[in-house]
């Protein structure tokens, strides 16, 4: 019997008896997973700087689809302070988008800023913290933290500093930035009211000769009112924005937290 | 005799053509839970003046089949907290074992502290977020009820994506649509919690369980309800019957209660 097979030409030239040599002409293409690891929890955030202060604000509504999860879920956090009270912090961070990633990101940055202080015996500058946050986000480039972050504080010269991010870590220092669900509603308002875009000085000429209004640093009380107006308007027009407005103001005196109710419908 | 499979009965290639071994190897990626199989429906909870009340029915459904009618979905943890679990039942049983081992570890530790509801919620949210990040989720939404570190009422939620949030009233699944609006009439703000009595909170939850039984097709009239207070500790009842149902409306619906045109 053995001789029968050993003399078989087919077998000798093509001994396809090993399972690993089996032809795998299976349907190619990956199986689609039923689980999508992201969600959008809605809400909006906004940051504006002045000469000697930075403000970051966010609404406190958390949503999934058309449902309101809760009316109070903060999106703005103190970074590098006491766990319970936030005391000793000098940097603020807002995260909007996928709330679970936002919390994870906040906790990572918080731990890093604290470790920096313990290891170097000095507070991390906002500039350094901003670069570090970009590195954290970019480190998860291929499974990103699905959040838009805004970082704020005072720079080395005591001037208001604000950095805005995309989910994979591109960042930029800016005067003002709106993020989240109602960013497209708030940002044009900010362009006009903070950077005086499309504002011209009357009687300075016709057409291209018209002189643009020069930007000037805005005082704190004016900025605070801009923030409140931005959010009351966004609440009117966006269903994912509302319930409450939480505001953090960084000055050389420290971080002050404010809360204003918004419409809950 | 030799080692060749053909000699041991495998059809000869020259007679039957090459052996098709394609079924032996599926080159699919490793798969995790893609969807829940046996599921529990809503969990409801309300905070009140000195505690929290939480409830869930005793049904585990297999699709639209009411498969297991005596499944306890409220899971007490060390006399200070209780977890209400909705979603996949096998994942719930895994979480139950996980909490058992956590409880044992904690009881053998020499810290002298015990985990409160807030600690438990943090633990569960880290477990859930880790599993979603591994794309291997535990397909559940949970409410953690009990007392926090200051013995104040605590109520918070965590789901399969690791999303967490807290509110005076919470409801998962269908309850988020049907019960939550009713519960918010009782307590729409954290500041109102201090005005709510235990009786009011329990009554509201029971009423909502009834509404859910009327309208949620994957619900049951037997349910578990628990109250956690500082004074009374954890009181859990696991075999309650819905009371005061009214199906009078059925009389007005043709083909349901009514047999002929009025």
mmCIF file of C-alpha atoms in Angstrom, chain A residues 1-2 4-5 8 10-11 14 16-20 22-26 30-39 41 62 67-73 84 98-101 103-104 107 140 143-145 264, chain B residues 1-7 10 12-14 18-22 24-31 33-34 118 126 129 132-133 135-137 139 160-167 170 176-177 180 184 188-189:
data_model
loop_
_atom_site.group_PDB
_atom_site.id
_atom_site.type_symbol
_atom_site.label_atom_id
_atom_site.label_comp_id
_atom_site.label_asym_id
_atom_site.label_seq_id
_atom_site.Cartn_x
_atom_site.Cartn_y
_atom_site.Cartn_z
ATOM 1 C CA UNK A 1 0.000 0.000 0.000
ATOM 2 C CA UNK A 2 2.844 2.294 0.802
ATOM 3 C CA UNK A 4 1.158 2.478 -4.243
ATOM 4 C CA UNK A 5 1.267 5.997 -2.880
ATOM 5 C CA UNK A 8 1.942 8.297 -7.259
ATOM 6 C CA UNK A 10 0.427 13.526 -8.249
ATOM 7 C CA UNK A 11 1.334 12.968 -4.670
ATOM 8 C CA UNK A 14 1.895 17.975 -4.938
ATOM 9 C CA UNK A 16 -0.981 18.722 -0.120
ATOM 10 C CA UNK A 17 -1.563 16.891 3.106
ATOM 11 C CA UNK A 18 -0.350 19.504 5.555
ATOM 12 C CA UNK A 19 -3.168 21.619 6.924
ATOM 13 C CA UNK A 20 -0.954 24.684 6.877
ATOM 14 C CA UNK A 22 -4.345 24.185 2.699
ATOM 15 C CA UNK A 23 -5.503 26.731 0.185
ATOM 16 C CA UNK A 24 -7.071 29.599 2.036
ATOM 17 C CA UNK A 25 -9.166 31.115 -0.626
ATOM 18 C CA UNK A 26 -11.528 32.484 2.000
ATOM 19 C CA UNK A 30 -12.364 42.283 7.590
ATOM 20 C CA UNK A 31 -15.416 41.388 9.574
ATOM 21 C CA UNK A 32 -17.242 44.480 10.665
ATOM 22 C CA UNK A 33 -17.320 44.993 14.394
ATOM 23 C CA UNK A 34 -20.624 45.810 16.009
ATOM 24 C CA UNK A 35 -18.979 47.856 18.725
ATOM 25 C CA UNK A 36 -18.029 51.453 18.121
ATOM 26 C CA UNK A 37 -15.786 52.660 20.938
ATOM 27 C CA UNK A 38 -16.770 56.324 20.743
ATOM 28 C CA UNK A 39 -19.793 58.475 21.509
ATOM 29 C CA UNK A 41 -21.679 63.695 24.824
ATOM 30 C CA UNK A 62 -24.196 65.854 29.223
ATOM 31 C CA UNK A 67 -31.445 62.286 25.985
ATOM 32 C CA UNK A 68 -29.975 64.416 28.733
ATOM 33 C CA UNK A 69 -27.734 62.242 30.920
ATOM 34 C CA UNK A 70 -27.376 64.885 33.592
ATOM 35 C CA UNK A 71 -27.691 68.631 33.968
ATOM 36 C CA UNK A 72 -24.417 68.941 35.848
ATOM 37 C CA UNK A 73 -21.328 67.273 34.439
ATOM 38 C CA UNK A 84 -10.842 67.434 46.274
ATOM 39 C CA UNK A 98 -16.436 62.033 24.218
ATOM 40 C CA UNK A 99 -16.662 62.521 27.979
ATOM 41 C CA UNK A 100 -14.968 59.250 29.028
ATOM 42 C CA UNK A 101 -11.887 60.131 26.957
ATOM 43 C CA UNK A 103 -11.963 62.364 31.914
ATOM 44 C CA UNK A 104 -9.087 60.014 31.085
ATOM 45 C CA UNK A 107 -6.577 62.647 34.828
ATOM 46 C CA UNK A 140 -2.718 58.167 20.880
ATOM 47 C CA UNK A 143 -6.743 55.506 18.665
ATOM 48 C CA UNK A 144 -7.350 59.141 19.553
ATOM 49 C CA UNK A 145 -8.873 60.766 22.578
ATOM 50 C CA UNK A 264 -32.920 73.624 30.794
ATOM 51 C CA UNK B 1 2.075 1.888 6.117
ATOM 52 C CA UNK B 2 3.312 5.471 6.254
ATOM 53 C CA UNK B 3 2.379 8.836 7.659
ATOM 54 C CA UNK B 4 0.494 10.102 4.638
ATOM 55 C CA UNK B 5 -3.194 10.811 5.329
ATOM 56 C CA UNK B 6 -4.093 9.235 1.963
ATOM 57 C CA UNK B 7 -2.879 5.923 3.326
ATOM 58 C CA UNK B 10 -8.168 10.420 3.145
ATOM 59 C CA UNK B 12 -6.863 10.364 -2.928
ATOM 60 C CA UNK B 13 -6.012 13.611 -4.619
ATOM 61 C CA UNK B 14 -5.565 11.984 -8.018
ATOM 62 C CA UNK B 18 -7.061 18.269 -4.095
ATOM 63 C CA UNK B 19 -8.432 18.116 -0.579
ATOM 64 C CA UNK B 20 -10.366 21.270 0.306
ATOM 65 C CA UNK B 21 -9.101 22.175 3.725
ATOM 66 C CA UNK B 22 -10.449 25.711 3.655
ATOM 67 C CA UNK B 24 -10.191 24.065 8.778
ATOM 68 C CA UNK B 25 -8.735 27.503 9.001
ATOM 69 C CA UNK B 26 -10.784 30.605 9.328
ATOM 70 C CA UNK B 27 -8.536 33.602 9.148
ATOM 71 C CA UNK B 28 -11.005 35.895 10.870
ATOM 72 C CA UNK B 29 -9.783 38.336 13.480
ATOM 73 C CA UNK B 30 -10.390 37.425 17.092
ATOM 74 C CA UNK B 31 -13.852 38.582 17.955
ATOM 75 C CA UNK B 33 -18.740 40.695 22.266
ATOM 76 C CA UNK B 34 -20.399 42.296 19.250
ATOM 77 C CA UNK B 118 -18.056 56.469 45.363
ATOM 78 C CA UNK B 126 -12.015 52.202 35.268
ATOM 79 C CA UNK B 129 -13.209 52.210 30.263
ATOM 80 C CA UNK B 132 -13.896 49.562 25.877
ATOM 81 C CA UNK B 133 -10.342 50.736 25.114
ATOM 82 C CA UNK B 135 -12.448 46.969 22.090
ATOM 83 C CA UNK B 136 -13.714 44.166 24.331
ATOM 84 C CA UNK B 137 -16.547 45.857 26.191
ATOM 85 C CA UNK B 139 -22.081 45.298 27.518
ATOM 86 C CA UNK B 160 -20.023 50.084 28.319
ATOM 87 C CA UNK B 161 -18.131 53.065 26.854
ATOM 88 C CA UNK B 162 -16.841 54.149 30.248
ATOM 89 C CA UNK B 163 -19.074 57.236 30.210
ATOM 90 C CA UNK B 164 -19.889 58.337 33.743
ATOM 91 C CA UNK B 165 -22.366 60.841 35.093
ATOM 92 C CA UNK B 166 -24.233 61.593 38.258
ATOM 93 C CA UNK B 167 -27.651 63.095 38.927
ATOM 94 C CA UNK B 170 -31.006 58.200 37.088
ATOM 95 C CA UNK B 176 -33.955 56.828 30.478
ATOM 96 C CA UNK B 177 -36.781 57.717 28.090
ATOM 97 C CA UNK B 180 -36.370 59.734 33.951
ATOM 98 C CA UNK B 184 -37.176 64.544 37.431
ATOM 99 C CA UNK B 188 -34.841 68.018 39.155
ATOM 100 C CA UNK B 189 -31.959 69.521 41.077
#
